[in-house]
mmCIF file of C-alpha atoms in Angstrom:
data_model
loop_
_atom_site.group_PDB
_atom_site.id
_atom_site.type_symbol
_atom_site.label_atom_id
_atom_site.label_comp_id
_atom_site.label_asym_id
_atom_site.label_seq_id
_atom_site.Cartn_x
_atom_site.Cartn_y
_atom_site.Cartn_z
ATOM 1 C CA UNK A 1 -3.657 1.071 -25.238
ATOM 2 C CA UNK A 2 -4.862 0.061 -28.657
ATOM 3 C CA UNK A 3 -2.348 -1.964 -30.755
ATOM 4 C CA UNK A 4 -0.264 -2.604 -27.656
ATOM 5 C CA UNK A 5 0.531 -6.734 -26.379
ATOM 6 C CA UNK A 6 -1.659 -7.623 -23.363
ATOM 7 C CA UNK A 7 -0.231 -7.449 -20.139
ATOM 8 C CA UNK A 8 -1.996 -10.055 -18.971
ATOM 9 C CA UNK A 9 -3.396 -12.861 -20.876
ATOM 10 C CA UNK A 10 -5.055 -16.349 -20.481
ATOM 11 C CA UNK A 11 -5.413 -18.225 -23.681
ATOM 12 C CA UNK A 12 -7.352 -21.567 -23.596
ATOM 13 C CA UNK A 13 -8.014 -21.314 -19.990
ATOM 14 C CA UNK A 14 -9.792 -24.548 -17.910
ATOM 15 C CA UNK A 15 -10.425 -25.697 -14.736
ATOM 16 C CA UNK A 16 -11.934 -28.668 -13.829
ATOM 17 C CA UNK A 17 -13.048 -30.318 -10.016
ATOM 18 C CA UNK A 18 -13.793 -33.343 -10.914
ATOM 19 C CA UNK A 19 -16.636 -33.559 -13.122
ATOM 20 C CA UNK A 20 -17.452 -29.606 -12.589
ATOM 21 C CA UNK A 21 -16.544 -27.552 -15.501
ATOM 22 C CA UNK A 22 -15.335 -23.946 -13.835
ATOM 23 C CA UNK A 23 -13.613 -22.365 -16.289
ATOM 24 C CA UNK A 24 -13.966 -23.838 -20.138
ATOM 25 C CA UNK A 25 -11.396 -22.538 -22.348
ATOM 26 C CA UNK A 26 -11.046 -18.472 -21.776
ATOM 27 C CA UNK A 27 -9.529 -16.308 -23.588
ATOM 28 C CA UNK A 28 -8.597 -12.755 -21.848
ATOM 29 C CA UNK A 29 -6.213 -10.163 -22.991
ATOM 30 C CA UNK A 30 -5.805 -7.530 -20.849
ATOM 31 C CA UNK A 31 -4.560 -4.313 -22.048
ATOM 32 C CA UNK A 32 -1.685 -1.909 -19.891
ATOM 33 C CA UNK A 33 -3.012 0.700 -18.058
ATOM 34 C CA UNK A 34 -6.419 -0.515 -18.917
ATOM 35 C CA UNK A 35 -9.512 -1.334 -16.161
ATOM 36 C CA UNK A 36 -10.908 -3.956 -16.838
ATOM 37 C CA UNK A 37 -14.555 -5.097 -15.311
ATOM 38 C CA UNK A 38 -15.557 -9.399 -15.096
ATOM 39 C CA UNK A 39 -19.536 -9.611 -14.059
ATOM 40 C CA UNK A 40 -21.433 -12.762 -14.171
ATOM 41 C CA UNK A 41 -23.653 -14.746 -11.542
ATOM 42 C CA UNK A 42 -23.089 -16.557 -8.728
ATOM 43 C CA UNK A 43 -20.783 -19.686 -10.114
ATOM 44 C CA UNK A 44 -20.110 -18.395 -13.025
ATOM 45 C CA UNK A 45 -16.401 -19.258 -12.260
ATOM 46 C CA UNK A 46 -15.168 -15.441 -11.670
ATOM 47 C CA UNK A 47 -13.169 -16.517 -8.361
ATOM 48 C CA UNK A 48 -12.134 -19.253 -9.942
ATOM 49 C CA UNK A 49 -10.836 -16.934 -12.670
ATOM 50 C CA UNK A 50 -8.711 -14.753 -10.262
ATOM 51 C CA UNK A 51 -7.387 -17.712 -8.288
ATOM 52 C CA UNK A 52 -6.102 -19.189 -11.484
ATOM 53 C CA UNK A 53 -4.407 -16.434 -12.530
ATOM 54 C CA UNK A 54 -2.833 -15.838 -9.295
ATOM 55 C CA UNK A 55 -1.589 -19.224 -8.632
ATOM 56 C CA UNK A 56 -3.556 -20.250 -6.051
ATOM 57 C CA UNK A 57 -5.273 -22.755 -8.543
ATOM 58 C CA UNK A 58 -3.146 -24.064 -10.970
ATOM 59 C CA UNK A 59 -5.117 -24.814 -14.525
ATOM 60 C CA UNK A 60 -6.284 -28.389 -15.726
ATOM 61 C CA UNK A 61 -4.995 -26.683 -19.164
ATOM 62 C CA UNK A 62 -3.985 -23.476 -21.048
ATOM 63 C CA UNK A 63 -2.086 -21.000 -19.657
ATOM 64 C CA UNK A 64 -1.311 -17.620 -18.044
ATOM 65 C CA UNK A 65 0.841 -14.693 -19.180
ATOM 66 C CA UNK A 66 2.488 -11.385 -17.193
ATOM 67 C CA UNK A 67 4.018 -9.484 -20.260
ATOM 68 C CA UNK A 68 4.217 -12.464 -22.159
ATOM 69 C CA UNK A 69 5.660 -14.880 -19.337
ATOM 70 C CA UNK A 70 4.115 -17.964 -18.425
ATOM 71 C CA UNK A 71 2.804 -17.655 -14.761
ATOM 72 C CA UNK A 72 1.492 -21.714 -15.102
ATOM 73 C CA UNK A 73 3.399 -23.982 -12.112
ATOM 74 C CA UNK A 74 4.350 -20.828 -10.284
ATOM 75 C CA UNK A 75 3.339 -19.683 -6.641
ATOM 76 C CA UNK A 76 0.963 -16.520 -5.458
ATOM 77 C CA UNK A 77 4.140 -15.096 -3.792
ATOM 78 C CA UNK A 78 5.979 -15.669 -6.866
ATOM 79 C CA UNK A 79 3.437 -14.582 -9.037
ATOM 80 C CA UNK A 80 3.154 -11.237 -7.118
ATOM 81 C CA UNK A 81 6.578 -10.247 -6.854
ATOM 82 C CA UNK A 82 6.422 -10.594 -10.530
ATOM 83 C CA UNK A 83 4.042 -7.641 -10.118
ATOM 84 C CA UNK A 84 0.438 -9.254 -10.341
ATOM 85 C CA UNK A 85 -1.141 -8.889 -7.107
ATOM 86 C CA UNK A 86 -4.528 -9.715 -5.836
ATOM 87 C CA UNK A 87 -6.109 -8.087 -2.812
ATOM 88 C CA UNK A 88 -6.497 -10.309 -0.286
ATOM 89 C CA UNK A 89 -2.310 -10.688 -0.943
ATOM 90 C CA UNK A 90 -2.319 -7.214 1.081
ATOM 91 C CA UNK A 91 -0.648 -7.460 4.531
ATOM 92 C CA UNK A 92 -3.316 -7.511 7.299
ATOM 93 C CA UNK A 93 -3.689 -4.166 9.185
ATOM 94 C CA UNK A 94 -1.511 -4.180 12.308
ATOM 95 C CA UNK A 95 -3.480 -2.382 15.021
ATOM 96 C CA UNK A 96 -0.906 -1.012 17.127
ATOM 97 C CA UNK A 97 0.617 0.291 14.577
ATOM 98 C CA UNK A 98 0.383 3.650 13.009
ATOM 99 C CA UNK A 99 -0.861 4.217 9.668
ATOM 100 C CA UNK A 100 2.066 5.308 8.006
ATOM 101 C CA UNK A 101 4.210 2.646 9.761
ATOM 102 C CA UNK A 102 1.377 0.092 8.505
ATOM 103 C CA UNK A 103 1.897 1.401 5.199
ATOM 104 C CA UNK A 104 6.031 1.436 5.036
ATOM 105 C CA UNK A 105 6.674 -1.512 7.295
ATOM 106 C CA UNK A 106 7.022 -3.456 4.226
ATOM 107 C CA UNK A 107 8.848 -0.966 1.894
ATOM 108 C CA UNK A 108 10.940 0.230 4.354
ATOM 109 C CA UNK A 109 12.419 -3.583 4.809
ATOM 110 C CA UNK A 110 13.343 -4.358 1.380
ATOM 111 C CA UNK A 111 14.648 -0.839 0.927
ATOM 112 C CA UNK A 112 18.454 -0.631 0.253
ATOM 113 C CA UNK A 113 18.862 3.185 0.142
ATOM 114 C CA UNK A 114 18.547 6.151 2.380
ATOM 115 C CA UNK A 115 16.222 7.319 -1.276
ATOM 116 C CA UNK A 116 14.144 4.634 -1.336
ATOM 117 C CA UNK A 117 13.285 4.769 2.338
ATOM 118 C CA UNK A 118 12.381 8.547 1.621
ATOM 119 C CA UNK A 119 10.621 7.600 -1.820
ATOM 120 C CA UNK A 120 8.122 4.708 0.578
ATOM 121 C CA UNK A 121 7.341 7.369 2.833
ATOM 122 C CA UNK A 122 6.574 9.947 0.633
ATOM 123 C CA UNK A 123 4.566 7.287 -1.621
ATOM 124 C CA UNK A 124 2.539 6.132 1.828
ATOM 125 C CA UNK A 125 1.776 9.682 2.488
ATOM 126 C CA UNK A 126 0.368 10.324 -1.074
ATOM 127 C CA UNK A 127 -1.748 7.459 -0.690
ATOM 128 C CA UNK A 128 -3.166 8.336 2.872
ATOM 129 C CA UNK A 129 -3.876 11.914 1.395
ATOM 130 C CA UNK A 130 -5.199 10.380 -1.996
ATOM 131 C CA UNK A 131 -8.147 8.186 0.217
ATOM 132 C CA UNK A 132 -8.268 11.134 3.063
ATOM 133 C CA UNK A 133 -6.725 9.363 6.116
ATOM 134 C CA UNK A 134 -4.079 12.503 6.125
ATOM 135 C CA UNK A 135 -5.410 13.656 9.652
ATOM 136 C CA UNK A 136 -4.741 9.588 11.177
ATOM 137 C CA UNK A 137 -1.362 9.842 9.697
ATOM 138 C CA UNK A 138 0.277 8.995 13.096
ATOM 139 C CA UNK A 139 -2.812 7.232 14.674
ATOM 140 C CA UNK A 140 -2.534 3.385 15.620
ATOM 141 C CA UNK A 141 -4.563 1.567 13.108
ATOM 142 C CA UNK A 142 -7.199 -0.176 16.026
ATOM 143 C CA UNK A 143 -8.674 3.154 15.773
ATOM 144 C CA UNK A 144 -9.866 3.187 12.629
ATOM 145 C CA UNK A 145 -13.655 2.451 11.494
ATOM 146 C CA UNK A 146 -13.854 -0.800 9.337
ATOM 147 C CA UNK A 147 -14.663 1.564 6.131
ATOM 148 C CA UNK A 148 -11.234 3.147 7.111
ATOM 149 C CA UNK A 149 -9.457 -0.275 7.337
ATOM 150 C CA UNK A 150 -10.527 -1.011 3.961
ATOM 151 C CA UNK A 151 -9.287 1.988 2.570
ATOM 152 C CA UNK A 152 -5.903 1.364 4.320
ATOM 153 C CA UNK A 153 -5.663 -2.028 3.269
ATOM 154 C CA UNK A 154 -6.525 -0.825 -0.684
ATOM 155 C CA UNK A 155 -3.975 1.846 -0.287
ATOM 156 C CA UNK A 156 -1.394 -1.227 1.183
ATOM 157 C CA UNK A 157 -1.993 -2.871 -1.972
ATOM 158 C CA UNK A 158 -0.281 0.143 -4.340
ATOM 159 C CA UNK A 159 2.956 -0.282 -1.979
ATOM 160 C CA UNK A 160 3.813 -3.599 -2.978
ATOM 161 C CA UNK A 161 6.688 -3.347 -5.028
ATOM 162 C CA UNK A 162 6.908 -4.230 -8.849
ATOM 163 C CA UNK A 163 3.050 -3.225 -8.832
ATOM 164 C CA UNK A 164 1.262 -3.650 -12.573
ATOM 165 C CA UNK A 165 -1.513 -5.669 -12.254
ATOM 166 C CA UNK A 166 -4.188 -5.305 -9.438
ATOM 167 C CA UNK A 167 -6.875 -7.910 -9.468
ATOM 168 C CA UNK A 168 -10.182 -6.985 -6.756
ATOM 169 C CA UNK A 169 -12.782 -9.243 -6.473
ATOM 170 C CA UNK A 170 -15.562 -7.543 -5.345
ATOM 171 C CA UNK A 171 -13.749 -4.288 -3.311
ATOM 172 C CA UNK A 172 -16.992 -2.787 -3.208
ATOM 173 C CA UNK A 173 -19.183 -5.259 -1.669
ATOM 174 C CA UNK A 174 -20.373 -4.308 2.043
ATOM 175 C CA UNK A 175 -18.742 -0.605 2.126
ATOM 176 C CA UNK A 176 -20.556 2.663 2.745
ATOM 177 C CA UNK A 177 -21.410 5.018 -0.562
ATOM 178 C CA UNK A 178 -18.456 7.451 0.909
ATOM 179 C CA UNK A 179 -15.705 4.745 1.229
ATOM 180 C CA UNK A 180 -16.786 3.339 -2.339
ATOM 181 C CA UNK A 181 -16.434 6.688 -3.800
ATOM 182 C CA UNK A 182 -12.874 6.708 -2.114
ATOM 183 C CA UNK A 183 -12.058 3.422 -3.335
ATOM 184 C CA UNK A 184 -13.022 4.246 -7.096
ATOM 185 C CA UNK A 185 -11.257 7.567 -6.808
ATOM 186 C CA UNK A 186 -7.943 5.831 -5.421
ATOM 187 C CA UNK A 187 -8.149 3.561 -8.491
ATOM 188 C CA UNK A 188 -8.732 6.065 -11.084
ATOM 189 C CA UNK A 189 -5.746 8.111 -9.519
ATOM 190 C CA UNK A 190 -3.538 5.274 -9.477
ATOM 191 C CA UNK A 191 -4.422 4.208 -12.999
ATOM 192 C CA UNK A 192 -3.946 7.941 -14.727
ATOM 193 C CA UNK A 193 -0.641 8.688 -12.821
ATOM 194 C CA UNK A 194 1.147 5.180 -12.727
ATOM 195 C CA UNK A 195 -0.209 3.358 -15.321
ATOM 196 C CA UNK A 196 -1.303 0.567 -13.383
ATOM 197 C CA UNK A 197 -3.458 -2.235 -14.764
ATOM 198 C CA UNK A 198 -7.160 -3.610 -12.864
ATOM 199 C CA UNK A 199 -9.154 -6.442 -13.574
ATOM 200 C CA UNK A 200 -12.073 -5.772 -11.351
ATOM 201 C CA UNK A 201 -14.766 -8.315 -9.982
ATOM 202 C CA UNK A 202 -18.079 -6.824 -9.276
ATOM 203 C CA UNK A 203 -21.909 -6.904 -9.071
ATOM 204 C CA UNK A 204 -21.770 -3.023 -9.064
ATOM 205 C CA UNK A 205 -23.193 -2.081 -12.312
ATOM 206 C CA UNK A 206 -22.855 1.510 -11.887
ATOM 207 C CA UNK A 207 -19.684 1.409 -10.339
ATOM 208 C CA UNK A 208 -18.145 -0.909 -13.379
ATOM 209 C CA UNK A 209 -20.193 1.433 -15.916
ATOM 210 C CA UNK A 210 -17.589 4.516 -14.428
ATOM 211 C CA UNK A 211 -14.599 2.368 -13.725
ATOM 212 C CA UNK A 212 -14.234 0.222 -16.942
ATOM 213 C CA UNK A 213 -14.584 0.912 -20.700
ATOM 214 C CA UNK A 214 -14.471 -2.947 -21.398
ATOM 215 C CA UNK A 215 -16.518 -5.653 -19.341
ATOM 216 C CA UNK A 216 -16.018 -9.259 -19.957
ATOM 217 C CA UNK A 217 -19.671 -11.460 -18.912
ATOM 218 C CA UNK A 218 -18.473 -14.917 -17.545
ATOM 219 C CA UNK A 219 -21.597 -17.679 -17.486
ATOM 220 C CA UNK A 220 -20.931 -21.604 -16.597
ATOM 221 C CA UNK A 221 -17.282 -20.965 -16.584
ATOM 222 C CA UNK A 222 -17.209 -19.044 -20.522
ATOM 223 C CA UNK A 223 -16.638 -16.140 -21.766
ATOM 224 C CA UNK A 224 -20.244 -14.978 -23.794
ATOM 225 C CA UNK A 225 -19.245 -11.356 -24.065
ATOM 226 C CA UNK A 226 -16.790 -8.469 -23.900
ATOM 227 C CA UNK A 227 -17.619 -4.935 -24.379
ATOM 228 C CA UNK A 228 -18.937 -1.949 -22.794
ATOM 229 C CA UNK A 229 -21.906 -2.119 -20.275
ATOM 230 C CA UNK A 230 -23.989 -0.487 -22.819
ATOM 231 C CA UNK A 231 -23.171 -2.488 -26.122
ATOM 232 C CA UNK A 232 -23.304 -6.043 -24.305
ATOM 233 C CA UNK A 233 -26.724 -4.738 -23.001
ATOM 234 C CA UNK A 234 -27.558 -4.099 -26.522
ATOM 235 C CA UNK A 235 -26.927 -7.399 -27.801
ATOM 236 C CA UNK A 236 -28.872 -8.881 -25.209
#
């Protein structure tokens, strides 16, 4: 990753509501392939963060970049068929549905060939096996526990075509020690075999201490460090 251009940048990044400050001039460059962890307290402007990025705020100034294209002006759908995808973008489970169909439903639409129809369903199966729903293959979704649902709706996420960038903010918060292990497993997987970029909001120290070699600290809406957990904690 070192000596590569960001995949995803903000340079000079600000948001204002009225009078409120929420993000003050950030700078982020994002590396491919890399994890990437943003703590920080309550308010420190993380959501705000992610929704700027993703369009669903647009900035009072500075700017966004996918591979070195401008993502300013443009909308979340746009911005996520452009590959940057954030995860409450991922379809909804449909509980009648099985989980396979729940997972290539959406591929299966936009697919043009009788070998990308095969490719979605052997993707969708790879993913059920990689966060061990396997055995509910066929099952309708309103079966599922709501640990399982999360897990299906993380594993919707990687089919979304044009995939780079995944942004979570907080994926971990609420879900049992076995589903989080899933969830960080699923992640790891999809980052060593596709390549795939995170950015990764979380108050889970240990789980960002695994997941992510660099951690950037928002407070008041700034950036006051980047680094691993254990060299911002020894500048503290």
């Amino acid at each position: 990753m070192n000596g590569a251009a960001p995949i995803l940048e903000t340079r000079k990044l600000s948001k204002h509501f009225g009078g409120f400050v929420a993000n003050d001039a950030i700078d982020l460059a994002v590396q491919p392939g890399e994890i990437r962890g943003i703590i920080g307290p309550n308010g420190a402007g993380k959501s705000t963060l992610i929704n700027l990025m993703t369009g669903v705020h647009q900035p009072s100034s500075g700017d966004v970049l996918l591979a070195g294209e401008s993502l300013v002006g443009r909308k979340p759908h746009e911005i996520a068929r452009k590959g940057l995808v954030r995860s409450f973008q991922v379809s909804r489970v449909f509980g009648n549905l099985s989980l396979l169909d729940n997972l290539t439903a959406p591929h299966l639409a936009a697919a043009r060939t009788r070998e990308a129809c095969q490719e979605g369903v052997a993707k969708a199966r790879r993913l059920l096996d990689l966060v061990r729903l396997t055995s509910l293959t066929d099952a309708p979704a309103k079966t599922l526990s709501g640990g399982q649902r999360v897990l299906l709706q993380a594993a919707a996420g990687f089919m979304m075509p044009a995939l780079t960038c995944y942004l979570l903010d907080e994926p971990f918060a609420g879900v049992n020690p076995v589903i989080k292990d899933q969830l960080i497993a699923l992640i790891e997987e999809e980052s060593r075999a596709r390549g795939l970029t995170f950015v990764i909001v979380s108050h889970e120290m240990a789980v960002m201490r695994r997941l992510c070699r660099k951690i950037t600290v928002l407070i008041e809406g700034r950036v006051v460090a980047e680094g691993s957990l254990e060299e911002i904690a020894s500048r503290a």
